[in-house]
Short mmCIF file of N, CA and C in Angstrom, two decimals:
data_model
loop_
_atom_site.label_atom_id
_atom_site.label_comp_id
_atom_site.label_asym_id
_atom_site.label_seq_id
_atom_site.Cartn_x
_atom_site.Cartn_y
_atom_site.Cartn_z
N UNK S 1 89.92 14.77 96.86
CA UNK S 1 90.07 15.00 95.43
C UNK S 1 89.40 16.31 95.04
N UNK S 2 88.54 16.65 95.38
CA UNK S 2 87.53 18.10 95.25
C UNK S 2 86.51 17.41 94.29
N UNK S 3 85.97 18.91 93.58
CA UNK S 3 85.16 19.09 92.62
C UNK S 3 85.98 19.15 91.33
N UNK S 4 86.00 18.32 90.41
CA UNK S 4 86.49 18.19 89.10
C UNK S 4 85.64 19.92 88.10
N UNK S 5 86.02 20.30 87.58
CA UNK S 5 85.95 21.27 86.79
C UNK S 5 86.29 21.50 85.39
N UNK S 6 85.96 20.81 84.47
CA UNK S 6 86.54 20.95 82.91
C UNK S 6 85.80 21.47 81.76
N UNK S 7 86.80 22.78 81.38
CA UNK S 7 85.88 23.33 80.61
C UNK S 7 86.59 23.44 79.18
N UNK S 8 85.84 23.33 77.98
CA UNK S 8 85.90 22.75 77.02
C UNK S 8 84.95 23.02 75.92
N UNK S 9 85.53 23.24 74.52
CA UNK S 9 84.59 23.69 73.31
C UNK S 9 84.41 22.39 72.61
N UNK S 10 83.06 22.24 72.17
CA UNK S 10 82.68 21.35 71.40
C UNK S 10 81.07 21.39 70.55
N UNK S 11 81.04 20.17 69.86
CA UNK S 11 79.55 20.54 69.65
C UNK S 11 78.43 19.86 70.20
N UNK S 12 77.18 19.67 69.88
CA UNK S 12 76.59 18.58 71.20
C UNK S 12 76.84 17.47 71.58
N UNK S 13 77.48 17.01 70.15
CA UNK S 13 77.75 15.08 70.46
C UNK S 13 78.56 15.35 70.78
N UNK S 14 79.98 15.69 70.38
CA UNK S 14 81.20 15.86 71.50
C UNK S 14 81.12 15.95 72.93
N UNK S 15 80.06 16.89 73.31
CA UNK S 15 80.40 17.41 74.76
C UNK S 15 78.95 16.39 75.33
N UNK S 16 78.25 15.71 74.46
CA UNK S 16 77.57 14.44 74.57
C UNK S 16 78.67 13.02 75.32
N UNK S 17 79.37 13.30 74.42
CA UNK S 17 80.33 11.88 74.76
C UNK S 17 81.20 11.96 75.58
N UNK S 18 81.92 13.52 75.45
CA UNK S 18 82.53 13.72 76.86
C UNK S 18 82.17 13.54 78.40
N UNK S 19 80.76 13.93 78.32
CA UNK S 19 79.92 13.66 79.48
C UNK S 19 80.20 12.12 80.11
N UNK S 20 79.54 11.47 79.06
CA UNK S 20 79.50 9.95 79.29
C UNK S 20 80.45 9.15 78.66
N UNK S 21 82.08 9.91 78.71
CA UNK S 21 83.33 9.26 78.02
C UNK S 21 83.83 7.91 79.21
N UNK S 22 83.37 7.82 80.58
CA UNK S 22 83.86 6.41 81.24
C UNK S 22 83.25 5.14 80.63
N UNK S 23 82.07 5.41 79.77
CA UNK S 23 81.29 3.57 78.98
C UNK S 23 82.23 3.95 78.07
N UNK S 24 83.17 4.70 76.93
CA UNK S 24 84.19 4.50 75.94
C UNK S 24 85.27 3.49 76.26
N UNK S 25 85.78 2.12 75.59
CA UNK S 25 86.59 1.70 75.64
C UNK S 25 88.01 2.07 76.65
N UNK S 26 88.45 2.96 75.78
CA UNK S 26 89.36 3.95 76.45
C UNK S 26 88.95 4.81 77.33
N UNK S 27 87.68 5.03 78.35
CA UNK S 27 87.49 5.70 79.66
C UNK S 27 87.45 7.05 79.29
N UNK S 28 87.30 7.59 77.60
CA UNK S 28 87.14 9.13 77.53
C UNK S 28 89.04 9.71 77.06
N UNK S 29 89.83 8.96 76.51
CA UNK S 29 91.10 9.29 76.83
C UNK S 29 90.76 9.85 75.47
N UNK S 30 90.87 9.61 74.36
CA UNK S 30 90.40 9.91 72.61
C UNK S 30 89.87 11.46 72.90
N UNK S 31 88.51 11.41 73.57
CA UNK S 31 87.74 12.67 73.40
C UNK S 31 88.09 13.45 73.77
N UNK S 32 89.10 13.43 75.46
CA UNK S 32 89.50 14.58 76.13
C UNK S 32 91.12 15.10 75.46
N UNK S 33 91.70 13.86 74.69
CA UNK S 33 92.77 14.98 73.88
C UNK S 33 92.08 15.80 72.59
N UNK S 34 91.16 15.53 72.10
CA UNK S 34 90.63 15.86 71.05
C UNK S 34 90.22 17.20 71.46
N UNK S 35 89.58 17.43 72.43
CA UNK S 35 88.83 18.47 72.99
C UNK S 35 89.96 19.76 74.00
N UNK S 36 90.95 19.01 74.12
CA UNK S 36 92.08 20.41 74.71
C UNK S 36 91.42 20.64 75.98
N UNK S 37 90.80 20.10 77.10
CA UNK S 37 90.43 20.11 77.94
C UNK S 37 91.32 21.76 78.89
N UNK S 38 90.55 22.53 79.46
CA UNK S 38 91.07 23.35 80.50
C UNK S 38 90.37 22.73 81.73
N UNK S 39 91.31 22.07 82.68
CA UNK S 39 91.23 21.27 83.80
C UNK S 39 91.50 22.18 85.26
N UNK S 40 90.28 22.27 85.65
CA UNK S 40 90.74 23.08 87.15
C UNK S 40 89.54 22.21 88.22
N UNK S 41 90.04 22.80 89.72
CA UNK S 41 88.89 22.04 90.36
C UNK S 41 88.33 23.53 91.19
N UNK S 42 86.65 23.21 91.56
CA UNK S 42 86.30 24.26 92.58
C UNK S 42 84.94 24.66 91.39
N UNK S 43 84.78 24.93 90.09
CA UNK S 43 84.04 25.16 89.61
C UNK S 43 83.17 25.14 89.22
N UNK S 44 81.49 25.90 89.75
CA UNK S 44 80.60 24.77 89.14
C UNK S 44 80.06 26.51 87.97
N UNK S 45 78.83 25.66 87.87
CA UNK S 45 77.97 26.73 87.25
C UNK S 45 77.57 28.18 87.83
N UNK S 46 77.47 28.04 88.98
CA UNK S 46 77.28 29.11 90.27
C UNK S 46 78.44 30.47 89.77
N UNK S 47 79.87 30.12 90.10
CA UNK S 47 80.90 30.65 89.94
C UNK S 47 81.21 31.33 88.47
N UNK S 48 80.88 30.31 87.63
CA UNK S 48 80.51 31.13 86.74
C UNK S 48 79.46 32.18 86.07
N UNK S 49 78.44 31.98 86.48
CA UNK S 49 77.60 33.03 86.23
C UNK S 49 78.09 34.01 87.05
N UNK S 50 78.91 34.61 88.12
CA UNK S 50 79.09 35.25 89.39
C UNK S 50 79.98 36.08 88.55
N UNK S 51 80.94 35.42 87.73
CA UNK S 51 81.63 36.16 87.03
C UNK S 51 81.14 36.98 85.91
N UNK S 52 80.05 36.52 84.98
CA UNK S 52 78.92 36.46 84.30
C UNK S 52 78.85 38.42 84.56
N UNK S 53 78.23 38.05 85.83
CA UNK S 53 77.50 39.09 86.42
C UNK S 53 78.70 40.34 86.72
N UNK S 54 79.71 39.86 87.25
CA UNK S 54 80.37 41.17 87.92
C UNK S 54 81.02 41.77 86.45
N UNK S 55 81.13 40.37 85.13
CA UNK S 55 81.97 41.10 84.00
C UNK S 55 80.88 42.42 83.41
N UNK S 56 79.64 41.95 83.64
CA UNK S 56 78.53 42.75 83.14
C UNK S 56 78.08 44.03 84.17
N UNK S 57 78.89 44.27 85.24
CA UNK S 57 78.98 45.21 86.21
C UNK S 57 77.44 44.86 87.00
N UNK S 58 76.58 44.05 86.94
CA UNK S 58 75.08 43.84 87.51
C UNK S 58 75.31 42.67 88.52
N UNK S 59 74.60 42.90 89.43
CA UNK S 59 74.42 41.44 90.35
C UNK S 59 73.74 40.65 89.88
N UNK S 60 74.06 39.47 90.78
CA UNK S 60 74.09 38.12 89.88
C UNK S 60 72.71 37.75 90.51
N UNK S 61 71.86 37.31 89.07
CA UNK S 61 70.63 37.20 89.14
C UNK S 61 70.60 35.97 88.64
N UNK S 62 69.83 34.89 88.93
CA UNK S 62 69.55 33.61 88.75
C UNK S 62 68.55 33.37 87.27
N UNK S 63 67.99 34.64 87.18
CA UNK S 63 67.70 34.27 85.54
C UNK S 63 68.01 34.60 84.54
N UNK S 64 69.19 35.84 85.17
CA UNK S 64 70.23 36.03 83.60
C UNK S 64 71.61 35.88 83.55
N UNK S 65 71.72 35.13 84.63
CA UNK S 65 73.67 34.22 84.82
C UNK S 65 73.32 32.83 85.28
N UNK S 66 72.60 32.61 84.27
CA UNK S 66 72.58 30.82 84.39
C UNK S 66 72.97 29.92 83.17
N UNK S 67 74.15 29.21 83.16
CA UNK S 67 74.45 28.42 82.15
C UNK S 67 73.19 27.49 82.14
N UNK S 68 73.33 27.18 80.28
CA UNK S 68 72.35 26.16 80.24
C UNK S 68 72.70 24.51 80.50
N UNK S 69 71.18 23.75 81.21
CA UNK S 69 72.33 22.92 82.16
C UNK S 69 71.99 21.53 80.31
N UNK S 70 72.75 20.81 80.50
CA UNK S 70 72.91 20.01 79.66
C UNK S 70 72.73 18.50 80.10
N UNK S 71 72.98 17.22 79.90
CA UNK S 71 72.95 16.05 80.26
C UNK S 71 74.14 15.75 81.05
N UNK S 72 74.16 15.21 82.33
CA UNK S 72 74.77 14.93 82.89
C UNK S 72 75.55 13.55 83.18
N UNK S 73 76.37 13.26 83.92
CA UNK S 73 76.14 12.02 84.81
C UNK S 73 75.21 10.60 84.79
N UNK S 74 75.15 9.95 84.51
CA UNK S 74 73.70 8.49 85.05
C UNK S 74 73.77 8.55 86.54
N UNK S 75 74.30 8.89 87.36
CA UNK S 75 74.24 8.79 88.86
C UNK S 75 73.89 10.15 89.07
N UNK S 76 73.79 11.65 88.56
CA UNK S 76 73.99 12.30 89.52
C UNK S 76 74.88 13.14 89.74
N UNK S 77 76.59 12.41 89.77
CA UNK S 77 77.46 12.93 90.01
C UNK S 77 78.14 13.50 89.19
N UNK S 78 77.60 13.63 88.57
CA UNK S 78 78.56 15.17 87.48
C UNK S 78 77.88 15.58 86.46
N UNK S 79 78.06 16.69 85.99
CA UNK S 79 77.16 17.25 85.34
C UNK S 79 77.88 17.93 84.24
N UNK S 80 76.65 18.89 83.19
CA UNK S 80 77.09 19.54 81.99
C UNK S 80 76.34 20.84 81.31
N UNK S 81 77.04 21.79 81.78
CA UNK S 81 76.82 23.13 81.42
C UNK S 81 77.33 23.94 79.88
N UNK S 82 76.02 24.19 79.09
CA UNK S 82 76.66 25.19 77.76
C UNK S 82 76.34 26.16 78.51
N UNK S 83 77.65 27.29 78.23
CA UNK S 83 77.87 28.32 78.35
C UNK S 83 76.72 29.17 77.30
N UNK S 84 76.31 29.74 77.27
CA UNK S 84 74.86 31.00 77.00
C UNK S 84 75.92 31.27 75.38
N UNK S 85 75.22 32.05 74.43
CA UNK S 85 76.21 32.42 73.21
C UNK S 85 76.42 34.51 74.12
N UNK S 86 75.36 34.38 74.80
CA UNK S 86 75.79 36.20 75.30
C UNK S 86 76.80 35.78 76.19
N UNK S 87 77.57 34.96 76.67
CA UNK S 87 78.54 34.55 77.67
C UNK S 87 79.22 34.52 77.08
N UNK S 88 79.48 33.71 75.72
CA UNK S 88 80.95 33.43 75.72
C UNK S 88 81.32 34.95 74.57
N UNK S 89 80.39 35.43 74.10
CA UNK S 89 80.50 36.73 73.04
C UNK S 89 81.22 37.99 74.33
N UNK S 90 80.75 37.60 75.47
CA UNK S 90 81.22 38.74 76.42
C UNK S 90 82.80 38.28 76.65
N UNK S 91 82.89 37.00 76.94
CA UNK S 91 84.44 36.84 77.57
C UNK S 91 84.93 36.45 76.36
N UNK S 92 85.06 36.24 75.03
CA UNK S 92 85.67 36.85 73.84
C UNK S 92 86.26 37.87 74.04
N UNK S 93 85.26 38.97 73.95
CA UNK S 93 85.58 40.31 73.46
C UNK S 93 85.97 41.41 74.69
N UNK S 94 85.94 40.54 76.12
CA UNK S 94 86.44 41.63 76.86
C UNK S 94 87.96 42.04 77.01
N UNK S 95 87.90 43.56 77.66
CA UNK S 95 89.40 43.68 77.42
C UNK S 95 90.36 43.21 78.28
N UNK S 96 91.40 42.46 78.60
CA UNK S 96 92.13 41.89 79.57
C UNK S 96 92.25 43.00 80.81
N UNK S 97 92.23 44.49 80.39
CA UNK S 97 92.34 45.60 81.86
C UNK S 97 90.56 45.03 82.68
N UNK S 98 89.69 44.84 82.20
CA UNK S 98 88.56 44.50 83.01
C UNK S 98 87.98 43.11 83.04
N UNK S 99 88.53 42.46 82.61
CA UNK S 99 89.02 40.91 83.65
C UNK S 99 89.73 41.02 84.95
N UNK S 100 91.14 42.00 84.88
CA UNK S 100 91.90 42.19 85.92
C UNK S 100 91.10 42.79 86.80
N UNK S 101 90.62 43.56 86.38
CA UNK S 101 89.30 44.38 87.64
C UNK S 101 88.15 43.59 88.14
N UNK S 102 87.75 42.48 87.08
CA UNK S 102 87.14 41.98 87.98
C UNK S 102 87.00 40.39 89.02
N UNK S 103 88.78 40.35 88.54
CA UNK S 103 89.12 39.02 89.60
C UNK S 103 89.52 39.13 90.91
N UNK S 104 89.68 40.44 91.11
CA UNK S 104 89.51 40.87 93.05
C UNK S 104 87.97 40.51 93.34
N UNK S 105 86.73 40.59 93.17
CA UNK S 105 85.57 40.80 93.10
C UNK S 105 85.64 39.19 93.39
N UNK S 106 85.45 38.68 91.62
CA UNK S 106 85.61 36.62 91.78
C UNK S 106 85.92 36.81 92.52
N UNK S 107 87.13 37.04 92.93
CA UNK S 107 87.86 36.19 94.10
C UNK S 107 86.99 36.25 95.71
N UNK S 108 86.57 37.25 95.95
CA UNK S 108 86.44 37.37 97.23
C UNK S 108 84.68 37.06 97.09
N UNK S 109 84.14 36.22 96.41
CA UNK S 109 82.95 36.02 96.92
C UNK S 109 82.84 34.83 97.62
N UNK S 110 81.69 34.74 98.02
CA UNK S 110 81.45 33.78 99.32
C UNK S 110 81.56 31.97 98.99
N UNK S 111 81.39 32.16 97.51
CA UNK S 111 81.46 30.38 96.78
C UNK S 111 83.04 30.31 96.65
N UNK S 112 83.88 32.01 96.46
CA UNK S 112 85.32 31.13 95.79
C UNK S 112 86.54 31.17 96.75
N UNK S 113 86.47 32.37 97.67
CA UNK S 113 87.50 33.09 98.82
C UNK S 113 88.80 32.33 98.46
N UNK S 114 89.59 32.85 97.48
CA UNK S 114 90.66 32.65 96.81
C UNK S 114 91.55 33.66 96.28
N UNK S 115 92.63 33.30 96.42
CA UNK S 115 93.71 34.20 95.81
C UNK S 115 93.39 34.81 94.59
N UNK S 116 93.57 36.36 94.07
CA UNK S 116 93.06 36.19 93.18
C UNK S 116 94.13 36.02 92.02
N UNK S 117 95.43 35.55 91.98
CA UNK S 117 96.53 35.33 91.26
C UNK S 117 95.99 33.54 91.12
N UNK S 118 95.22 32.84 91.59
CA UNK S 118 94.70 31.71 91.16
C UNK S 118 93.66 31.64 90.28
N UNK S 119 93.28 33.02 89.62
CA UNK S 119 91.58 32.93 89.41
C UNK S 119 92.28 33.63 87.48
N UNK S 120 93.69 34.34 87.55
CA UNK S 120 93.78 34.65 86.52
C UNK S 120 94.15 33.53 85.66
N UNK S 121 94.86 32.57 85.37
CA UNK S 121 94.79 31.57 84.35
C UNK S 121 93.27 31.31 83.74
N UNK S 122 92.64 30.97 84.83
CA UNK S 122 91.34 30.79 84.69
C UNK S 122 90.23 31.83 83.76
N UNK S 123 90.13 32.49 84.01
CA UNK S 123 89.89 33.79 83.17
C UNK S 123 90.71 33.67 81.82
N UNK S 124 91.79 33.54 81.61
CA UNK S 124 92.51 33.62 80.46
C UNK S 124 91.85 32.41 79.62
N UNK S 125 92.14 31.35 80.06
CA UNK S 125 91.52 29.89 79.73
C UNK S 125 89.95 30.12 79.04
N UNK S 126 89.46 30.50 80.30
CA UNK S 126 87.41 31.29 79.39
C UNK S 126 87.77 32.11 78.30
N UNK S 127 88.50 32.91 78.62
CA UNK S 127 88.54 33.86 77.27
C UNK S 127 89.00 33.17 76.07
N UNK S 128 90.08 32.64 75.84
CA UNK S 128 90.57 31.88 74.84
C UNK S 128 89.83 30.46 74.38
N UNK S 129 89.24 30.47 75.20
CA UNK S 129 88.06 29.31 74.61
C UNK S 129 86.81 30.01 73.88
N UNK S 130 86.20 31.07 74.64
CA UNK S 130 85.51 31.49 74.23
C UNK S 130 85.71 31.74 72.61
N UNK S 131 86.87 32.57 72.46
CA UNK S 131 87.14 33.28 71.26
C UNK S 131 87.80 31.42 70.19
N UNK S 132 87.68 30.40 70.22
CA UNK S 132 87.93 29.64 70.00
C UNK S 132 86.16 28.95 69.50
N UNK S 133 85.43 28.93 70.61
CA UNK S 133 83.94 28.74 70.02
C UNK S 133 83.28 29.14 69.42
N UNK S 134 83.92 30.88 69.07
CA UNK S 134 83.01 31.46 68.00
C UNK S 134 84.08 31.57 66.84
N UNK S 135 85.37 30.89 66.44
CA UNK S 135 85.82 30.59 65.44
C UNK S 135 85.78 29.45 65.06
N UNK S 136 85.29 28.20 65.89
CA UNK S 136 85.12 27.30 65.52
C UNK S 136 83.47 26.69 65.29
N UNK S 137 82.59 27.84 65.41
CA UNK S 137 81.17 27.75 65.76
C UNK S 137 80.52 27.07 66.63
N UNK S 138 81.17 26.57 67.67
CA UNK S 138 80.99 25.81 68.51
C UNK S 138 80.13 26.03 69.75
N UNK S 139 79.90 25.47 70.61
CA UNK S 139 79.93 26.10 72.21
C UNK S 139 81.27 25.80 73.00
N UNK S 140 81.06 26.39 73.93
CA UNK S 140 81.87 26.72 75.30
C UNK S 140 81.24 25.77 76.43
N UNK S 141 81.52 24.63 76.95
CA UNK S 141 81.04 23.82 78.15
C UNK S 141 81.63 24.08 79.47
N UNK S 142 80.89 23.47 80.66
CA UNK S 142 81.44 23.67 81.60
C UNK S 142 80.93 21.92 81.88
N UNK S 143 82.23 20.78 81.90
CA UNK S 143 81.56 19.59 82.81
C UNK S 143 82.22 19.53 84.40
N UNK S 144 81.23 18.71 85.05
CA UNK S 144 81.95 18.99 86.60
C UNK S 144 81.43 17.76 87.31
N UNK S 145 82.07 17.34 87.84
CA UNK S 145 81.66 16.01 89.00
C UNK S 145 82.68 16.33 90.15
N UNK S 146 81.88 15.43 91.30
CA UNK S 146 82.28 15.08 92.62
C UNK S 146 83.53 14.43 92.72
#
């Protein structure tokens, strides 16, 4: 099955309940149409700051490409990342020519070694969320389980 990857704007209780949407009646079905879920697998927090870093032309440093981590899982197995407000203000406002420049880069690092015609939806998806969290005042999440 992989690594589940869903990333998603909300506000804390939302991306509160999303976390822990399997105790909901309905198993989370309500919250995740509500929320427009962008569904990919392979992604954790790592990968994103990596991008973080190469959009910001700097290597990726562990104390300034780190999503903030949020409540997770009761076991463990999955977790919940807000995206930083200097994160999602960057992939808002960047220009689509240096995204393209820097998904050869994503692509070929050592966490993602992937096509990089797989990595552009993805990118598009951050961006349009992004620019979605700061019209909706929201945050930008990253949840992820095993």
């Amino acid at each position: 099955m992989g690594l589940l990857s869903d990333f998603f704007v909300a506000n804390e209780g939302e991306a509160a309940r999303y976390a822990d949407r399997m105790s909901e009646d309905d198993q989370g079905k309500a919250i995740a149409l509500q929320l427009r879920l962008a569904e990919y697998k392979g992604f954790t927090d790592l990968e994103v700051g990596t991008l973080w870093a190469i959009l910001e032309g700097k290597e990726w440093d562990a104390d300034l490409h780190e999503l903030e981590s949020d409540e997770g899982g009761d076991e463990g197995d999955s977790w919940l990342f807000r995206f930083p407000d200097r994160l999602v203000q960057l992939l808002a406002h960047v220009e689509h020519s240096a995204l393209d420049a820097a998904l050869p880069r994503w692509a070929d690092t050592e966490e993602l070694q992937v096509d990089v015609a797989e990595l552009r939806p993805v990118v598009l998806d951050l961006q349009r969320l992004a620019k979605q969290a700061i019209a909706e005042q929201k945050s930008l999440y990253l949840w992820g389980s095993l």
